[in-house]
């Protein structure tokens, strides 16, 4: 059966009508989506850099600098917490961006491919958030770049402000040195196979479960890598004190309940006309503009375009979800989309699909104020 999506084109920034409301919205949740592809040249070498990051800017009012600094250290090998500065410095190490066609084809032996990725796996409001981070540098035989392949899952405790990796979550050596619990750590297709070795390569927390990435050496399959989720009870004696603390539900306080209620109120949308266009919009500094950006695809409404663009979502970590995702889109004075953020999340794969769709929207007719085009922000909500 074909899945259907209800999408509401909410260009309305009336919901951000005051600076206070904007601060509340950002203070609750903001995930910035950064995607960049660059061709760089340095001393006769060609370097191709791909960046695909889901960058946390705000979560439940928690301090995120320790998580941001951890990610930049792991991905860019820099001591910083500013993403834009770190990304620029990292890319400059691979040369200058190529702005025109090469006179001759690059030498394949002097090419290097670099992939940087940071993806949200799971978000448990008020308690923790988990990301998968990857840095892969793949140089050809005569490239001067150093090869590296780093994959790590990181769970960030929103209460203690600690980034936690495998060793901080799981006493994995106890599992690897003992064959007692091998059966619960194996997928079904390996239960009948003789296993010679097991290694826990990575571990994190997702939706109050423990996610493990294991590799085994079996009699039939040889070396085999897989991932499995476990209820905490089955892994409790192997979990660290920090992991156990995060898995215990937090008692709701009156102040947190009030904050949740207030932030929910800022997400309500009103005063949208019958054609989906707002009666007014705001520039990023809060100045009202009277001529809104216009969707310019001939004979297609924005709702129709969005509905056609959304793909079926499969979220292996979080499962099937129903609800709303809201994206904030920066549109510059030329009408180009320059930034995308998710400010009302549903689950990682759903948020990622919304970001993909709105990031690929065609050029707008920009908003006008006093006869001049101006940059604006647009809110678009998707209901799954």
PDB file of C-alpha atoms in Angstrom, residues 63-237:
ATOM      1  CA  UNK A  63      24.856  23.168  27.113  1.00  0.00           C
ATOM      2  CA  UNK A  64      26.114  21.538  23.918  1.00  0.00           C
ATOM      3  CA  UNK A  65      29.686  22.877  23.773  1.00  0.00           C
ATOM      4  CA  UNK A  66      31.229  19.645  25.159  1.00  0.00           C
ATOM      5  CA  UNK A  67      29.468  17.608  22.448  1.00  0.00           C
ATOM      6  CA  UNK A  68      30.362  20.083  19.714  1.00  0.00           C
ATOM      7  CA  UNK A  69      34.018  20.222  20.782  1.00  0.00           C
ATOM      8  CA  UNK A  70      34.147  16.396  20.928  1.00  0.00           C
ATOM      9  CA  UNK A  71      32.728  16.096  17.401  1.00  0.00           C
ATOM     10  CA  UNK A  72      35.101  18.668  15.917  1.00  0.00           C
ATOM     11  CA  UNK A  73      38.091  17.004  17.593  1.00  0.00           C
ATOM     12  CA  UNK A  74      37.073  13.594  16.218  1.00  0.00           C
ATOM     13  CA  UNK A  75      36.057  14.687  12.721  1.00  0.00           C
ATOM     14  CA  UNK A  76      38.369  17.610  11.994  1.00  0.00           C
ATOM     15  CA  UNK A  77      41.167  16.954  14.517  1.00  0.00           C
ATOM     16  CA  UNK A  78      40.917  20.501  15.849  1.00  0.00           C
ATOM     17  CA  UNK A  79      40.461  21.997  19.294  1.00  0.00           C
ATOM     18  CA  UNK A  80      37.455  24.180  18.635  1.00  0.00           C
ATOM     19  CA  UNK A  81      33.680  24.208  19.015  1.00  0.00           C
ATOM     20  CA  UNK A  82      32.786  26.495  16.095  1.00  0.00           C
ATOM     21  CA  UNK A  83      31.645  24.358  13.166  1.00  0.00           C
ATOM     22  CA  UNK A  84      32.082  26.898  10.370  1.00  0.00           C
ATOM     23  CA  UNK A  85      35.604  27.901  11.437  1.00  0.00           C
ATOM     24  CA  UNK A  86      36.666  24.293  11.889  1.00  0.00           C
ATOM     25  CA  UNK A  87      35.220  23.181   8.559  1.00  0.00           C
ATOM     26  CA  UNK A  88      36.944  26.022   6.726  1.00  0.00           C
ATOM     27  CA  UNK A  89      40.291  25.265   8.396  1.00  0.00           C
ATOM     28  CA  UNK A  90      39.922  21.543   7.704  1.00  0.00           C
ATOM     29  CA  UNK A  91      39.197  22.047   4.013  1.00  0.00           C
ATOM     30  CA  UNK A  92      42.036  24.537   3.599  1.00  0.00           C
ATOM     31  CA  UNK A  93      44.390  21.693   4.520  1.00  0.00           C
ATOM     32  CA  UNK A  94      43.367  20.001   1.268  1.00  0.00           C
ATOM     33  CA  UNK A  95      44.070  23.003  -0.925  1.00  0.00           C
ATOM     34  CA  UNK A  96      42.099  25.719  -2.669  1.00  0.00           C
ATOM     35  CA  UNK A  97      38.657  25.130  -4.133  1.00  0.00           C
ATOM     36  CA  UNK A  98      38.675  24.619  -7.883  1.00  0.00           C
ATOM     37  CA  UNK A  99      36.594  27.325  -9.557  1.00  0.00           C
ATOM     38  CA  UNK A 100      37.086  26.374 -13.212  1.00  0.00           C
ATOM     39  CA  UNK A 101      37.590  23.347 -15.420  1.00  0.00           C
ATOM     40  CA  UNK A 102      40.922  21.540 -15.357  1.00  0.00           C
ATOM     41  CA  UNK A 103      43.158  21.991 -18.391  1.00  0.00           C
ATOM     42  CA  UNK A 104      43.814  18.244 -18.272  1.00  0.00           C
ATOM     43  CA  UNK A 105      42.304  15.298 -16.422  1.00  0.00           C
ATOM     44  CA  UNK A 106      43.617  14.938 -12.849  1.00  0.00           C
ATOM     45  CA  UNK A 107      46.145  12.194 -12.190  1.00  0.00           C
ATOM     46  CA  UNK A 108      44.187   9.292 -10.645  1.00  0.00           C
ATOM     47  CA  UNK A 109      47.222   8.306  -8.585  1.00  0.00           C
ATOM     48  CA  UNK A 110      47.271  11.716  -6.870  1.00  0.00           C
ATOM     49  CA  UNK A 111      43.608  11.927  -5.888  1.00  0.00           C
ATOM     50  CA  UNK A 112      42.231  11.709  -2.354  1.00  0.00           C
ATOM     51  CA  UNK A 113      38.583  11.236  -1.335  1.00  0.00           C
ATOM     52  CA  UNK A 114      37.463  12.576   2.050  1.00  0.00           C
ATOM     53  CA  UNK A 115      34.084  11.872   3.648  1.00  0.00           C
ATOM     54  CA  UNK A 116      32.949  13.581   6.849  1.00  0.00           C
ATOM     55  CA  UNK A 117      29.632  12.510   8.331  1.00  0.00           C
ATOM     56  CA  UNK A 118      27.725  13.205  11.543  1.00  0.00           C
ATOM     57  CA  UNK A 119      24.241  11.720  11.774  1.00  0.00           C
ATOM     58  CA  UNK A 120      21.613  11.727  14.460  1.00  0.00           C
ATOM     59  CA  UNK A 121      20.683   8.217  15.577  1.00  0.00           C
ATOM     60  CA  UNK A 122      18.269   8.910  18.397  1.00  0.00           C
ATOM     61  CA  UNK A 123      17.069  11.744  20.635  1.00  0.00           C
ATOM     62  CA  UNK A 124      15.455  11.187  24.041  1.00  0.00           C
ATOM     63  CA  UNK A 125      14.254  14.637  25.198  1.00  0.00           C
ATOM     64  CA  UNK A 126      15.764  15.868  28.431  1.00  0.00           C
ATOM     65  CA  UNK A 127      18.030  12.836  28.840  1.00  0.00           C
ATOM     66  CA  UNK A 128      20.406  12.011  25.984  1.00  0.00           C
ATOM     67  CA  UNK A 129      21.086  12.223  22.271  1.00  0.00           C
ATOM     68  CA  UNK A 130      23.150   9.829  20.148  1.00  0.00           C
ATOM     69  CA  UNK A 131      25.110  10.447  16.947  1.00  0.00           C
ATOM     70  CA  UNK A 132      27.167   8.389  14.543  1.00  0.00           C
ATOM     71  CA  UNK A 133      30.369  10.161  13.442  1.00  0.00           C
ATOM     72  CA  UNK A 134      32.629   9.181  10.560  1.00  0.00           C
ATOM     73  CA  UNK A 135      35.854  10.459   9.039  1.00  0.00           C
ATOM     74  CA  UNK A 136      37.181   8.532   6.049  1.00  0.00           C
ATOM     75  CA  UNK A 137      40.276   9.665   4.145  1.00  0.00           C
ATOM     76  CA  UNK A 138      41.052   7.475   1.147  1.00  0.00           C
ATOM     77  CA  UNK A 139      44.201   8.600  -0.716  1.00  0.00           C
ATOM     78  CA  UNK A 140      45.437   7.096  -3.990  1.00  0.00           C
ATOM     79  CA  UNK A 141      48.892   5.568  -4.203  1.00  0.00           C
ATOM     80  CA  UNK A 142      50.803   8.810  -4.837  1.00  0.00           C
ATOM     81  CA  UNK A 143      48.710  11.196  -2.752  1.00  0.00           C
ATOM     82  CA  UNK A 144      50.479  12.953   0.123  1.00  0.00           C
ATOM     83  CA  UNK A 145      47.401  12.671   2.351  1.00  0.00           C
ATOM     84  CA  UNK A 146      47.348  10.202   5.221  1.00  0.00           C
ATOM     85  CA  UNK A 147      44.670   7.518   5.187  1.00  0.00           C
ATOM     86  CA  UNK A 148      42.244   7.255   8.087  1.00  0.00           C
ATOM     87  CA  UNK A 149      38.955   5.524   8.794  1.00  0.00           C
ATOM     88  CA  UNK A 150      37.199   6.555  11.997  1.00  0.00           C
ATOM     89  CA  UNK A 151      33.673   5.432  12.916  1.00  0.00           C
ATOM     90  CA  UNK A 152      32.222   6.146  16.336  1.00  0.00           C
ATOM     91  CA  UNK A 153      28.814   6.266  17.995  1.00  0.00           C
ATOM     92  CA  UNK A 154      28.576   8.891  20.735  1.00  0.00           C
ATOM     93  CA  UNK A 155      25.830   9.282  23.328  1.00  0.00           C
ATOM     94  CA  UNK A 156      25.672  12.723  24.945  1.00  0.00           C
ATOM     95  CA  UNK A 157      24.176  12.975  28.420  1.00  0.00           C
ATOM     96  CA  UNK A 158      21.999  16.111  28.439  1.00  0.00           C
ATOM     97  CA  UNK A 159      22.038  16.124  32.254  1.00  0.00           C
ATOM     98  CA  UNK A 160      25.734  15.661  33.081  1.00  0.00           C
ATOM     99  CA  UNK A 161      26.942  17.119  29.749  1.00  0.00           C
ATOM    100  CA  UNK A 162      29.279  14.192  29.070  1.00  0.00           C
ATOM    101  CA  UNK A 163      29.952  12.697  25.625  1.00  0.00           C
ATOM    102  CA  UNK A 164      30.053   8.909  26.140  1.00  0.00           C
ATOM    103  CA  UNK A 165      31.540   6.377  23.733  1.00  0.00           C
ATOM    104  CA  UNK A 166      31.765   2.569  23.939  1.00  0.00           C
ATOM    105  CA  UNK A 167      34.127   2.375  26.920  1.00  0.00           C
ATOM    106  CA  UNK A 168      32.016   4.882  28.878  1.00  0.00           C
ATOM    107  CA  UNK A 169      28.817   2.889  28.319  1.00  0.00           C
ATOM    108  CA  UNK A 170      29.766  -0.778  28.338  1.00  0.00           C
ATOM    109  CA  UNK A 171      32.260  -3.020  30.114  1.00  0.00           C
ATOM    110  CA  UNK A 172      32.837  -4.739  26.817  1.00  0.00           C
ATOM    111  CA  UNK A 173      35.954  -6.603  27.984  1.00  0.00           C
ATOM    112  CA  UNK A 174      33.763  -8.691  30.322  1.00  0.00           C
ATOM    113  CA  UNK A 175      31.678  -9.797  27.354  1.00  0.00           C
ATOM    114  CA  UNK A 176      34.638 -10.479  25.085  1.00  0.00           C
ATOM    115  CA  UNK A 177      36.530 -12.510  27.708  1.00  0.00           C
ATOM    116  CA  UNK A 178      33.551 -14.641  28.700  1.00  0.00           C
ATOM    117  CA  UNK A 179      31.461 -16.920  26.486  1.00  0.00           C
ATOM    118  CA  UNK A 180      28.589 -16.900  29.008  1.00  0.00           C
ATOM    119  CA  UNK A 181      26.325 -14.509  27.113  1.00  0.00           C
ATOM    120  CA  UNK A 182      27.416 -15.255  23.582  1.00  0.00           C
ATOM    121  CA  UNK A 183      23.977 -16.481  22.544  1.00  0.00           C
ATOM    122  CA  UNK A 184      22.168 -13.234  23.326  1.00  0.00           C
ATOM    123  CA  UNK A 185      24.864 -11.310  21.450  1.00  0.00           C
ATOM    124  CA  UNK A 186      24.458 -13.229  18.196  1.00  0.00           C
ATOM    125  CA  UNK A 187      21.954 -12.707  15.360  1.00  0.00           C
ATOM    126  CA  UNK A 188      19.689 -15.641  14.544  1.00  0.00           C
ATOM    127  CA  UNK A 189      21.649 -16.739  11.481  1.00  0.00           C
ATOM    128  CA  UNK A 190      24.756 -17.330  13.630  1.00  0.00           C
ATOM    129  CA  UNK A 191      23.182 -19.155  16.573  1.00  0.00           C
ATOM    130  CA  UNK A 192      23.967 -22.609  15.175  1.00  0.00           C
ATOM    131  CA  UNK A 193      27.481 -21.721  14.082  1.00  0.00           C
ATOM    132  CA  UNK A 194      30.679 -22.365  15.995  1.00  0.00           C
ATOM    133  CA  UNK A 195      32.081 -18.957  17.013  1.00  0.00           C
ATOM    134  CA  UNK A 196      35.780 -18.518  17.679  1.00  0.00           C
ATOM    135  CA  UNK A 197      35.929 -14.856  18.606  1.00  0.00           C
ATOM    136  CA  UNK A 198      33.662 -11.907  19.381  1.00  0.00           C
ATOM    137  CA  UNK A 199      34.530  -8.208  19.568  1.00  0.00           C
ATOM    138  CA  UNK A 200      32.282  -5.333  20.600  1.00  0.00           C
ATOM    139  CA  UNK A 201      33.351  -2.628  18.155  1.00  0.00           C
ATOM    140  CA  UNK A 202      30.987   0.092  19.306  1.00  0.00           C
ATOM    141  CA  UNK A 203      28.123   0.777  21.695  1.00  0.00           C
ATOM    142  CA  UNK A 204      25.594   3.530  22.363  1.00  0.00           C
ATOM    143  CA  UNK A 205      22.107   4.155  23.765  1.00  0.00           C
ATOM    144  CA  UNK A 206      19.060   4.553  21.514  1.00  0.00           C
ATOM    145  CA  UNK A 207      15.453   4.827  22.706  1.00  0.00           C
ATOM    146  CA  UNK A 208      16.292   3.294  26.085  1.00  0.00           C
ATOM    147  CA  UNK A 209      17.976   0.306  24.467  1.00  0.00           C
ATOM    148  CA  UNK A 210      21.624  -0.615  24.077  1.00  0.00           C
ATOM    149  CA  UNK A 211      22.855  -0.684  20.488  1.00  0.00           C
ATOM    150  CA  UNK A 212      25.958  -2.803  19.865  1.00  0.00           C
ATOM    151  CA  UNK A 213      28.090  -3.171  16.765  1.00  0.00           C
ATOM    152  CA  UNK A 214      29.822  -6.554  17.017  1.00  0.00           C
ATOM    153  CA  UNK A 215      32.145  -8.568  14.868  1.00  0.00           C
ATOM    154  CA  UNK A 216      32.652 -12.322  15.150  1.00  0.00           C
ATOM    155  CA  UNK A 217      34.775 -14.981  13.531  1.00  0.00           C
ATOM    156  CA  UNK A 218      32.654 -18.012  12.703  1.00  0.00           C
ATOM    157  CA  UNK A 219      33.339 -21.407  11.238  1.00  0.00           C
ATOM    158  CA  UNK A 220      31.114 -20.840   8.169  1.00  0.00           C
ATOM    159  CA  UNK A 221      30.753 -17.068   7.765  1.00  0.00           C
ATOM    160  CA  UNK A 222      34.330 -16.150   8.640  1.00  0.00           C
ATOM    161  CA  UNK A 223      34.588 -12.566   9.892  1.00  0.00           C
ATOM    162  CA  UNK A 224      31.127 -11.040  10.182  1.00  0.00           C
ATOM    163  CA  UNK A 225      30.016  -7.601  11.462  1.00  0.00           C
ATOM    164  CA  UNK A 226      26.470  -6.773  12.555  1.00  0.00           C
ATOM    165  CA  UNK A 227      24.471  -4.609  14.940  1.00  0.00           C
ATOM    166  CA  UNK A 228      21.812  -5.547  17.472  1.00  0.00           C
ATOM    167  CA  UNK A 229      19.632  -3.700  19.988  1.00  0.00           C
ATOM    168  CA  UNK A 230      19.122  -5.013  23.519  1.00  0.00           C
ATOM    169  CA  UNK A 231      16.799  -4.175  26.372  1.00  0.00           C
ATOM    170  CA  UNK A 232      18.895  -2.825  29.259  1.00  0.00           C
ATOM    171  CA  UNK A 233      17.867  -5.650  31.581  1.00  0.00           C
ATOM    172  CA  UNK A 234      19.720  -8.237  29.500  1.00  0.00           C
ATOM    173  CA  UNK A 235      22.905  -6.143  29.542  1.00  0.00           C
ATOM    174  CA  UNK A 236      22.622  -4.543  32.977  1.00  0.00           C
ATOM    175  CA  UNK A 237      25.668  -6.177  34.583  1.00  0.00           C
TER     176      UNK A 237
END
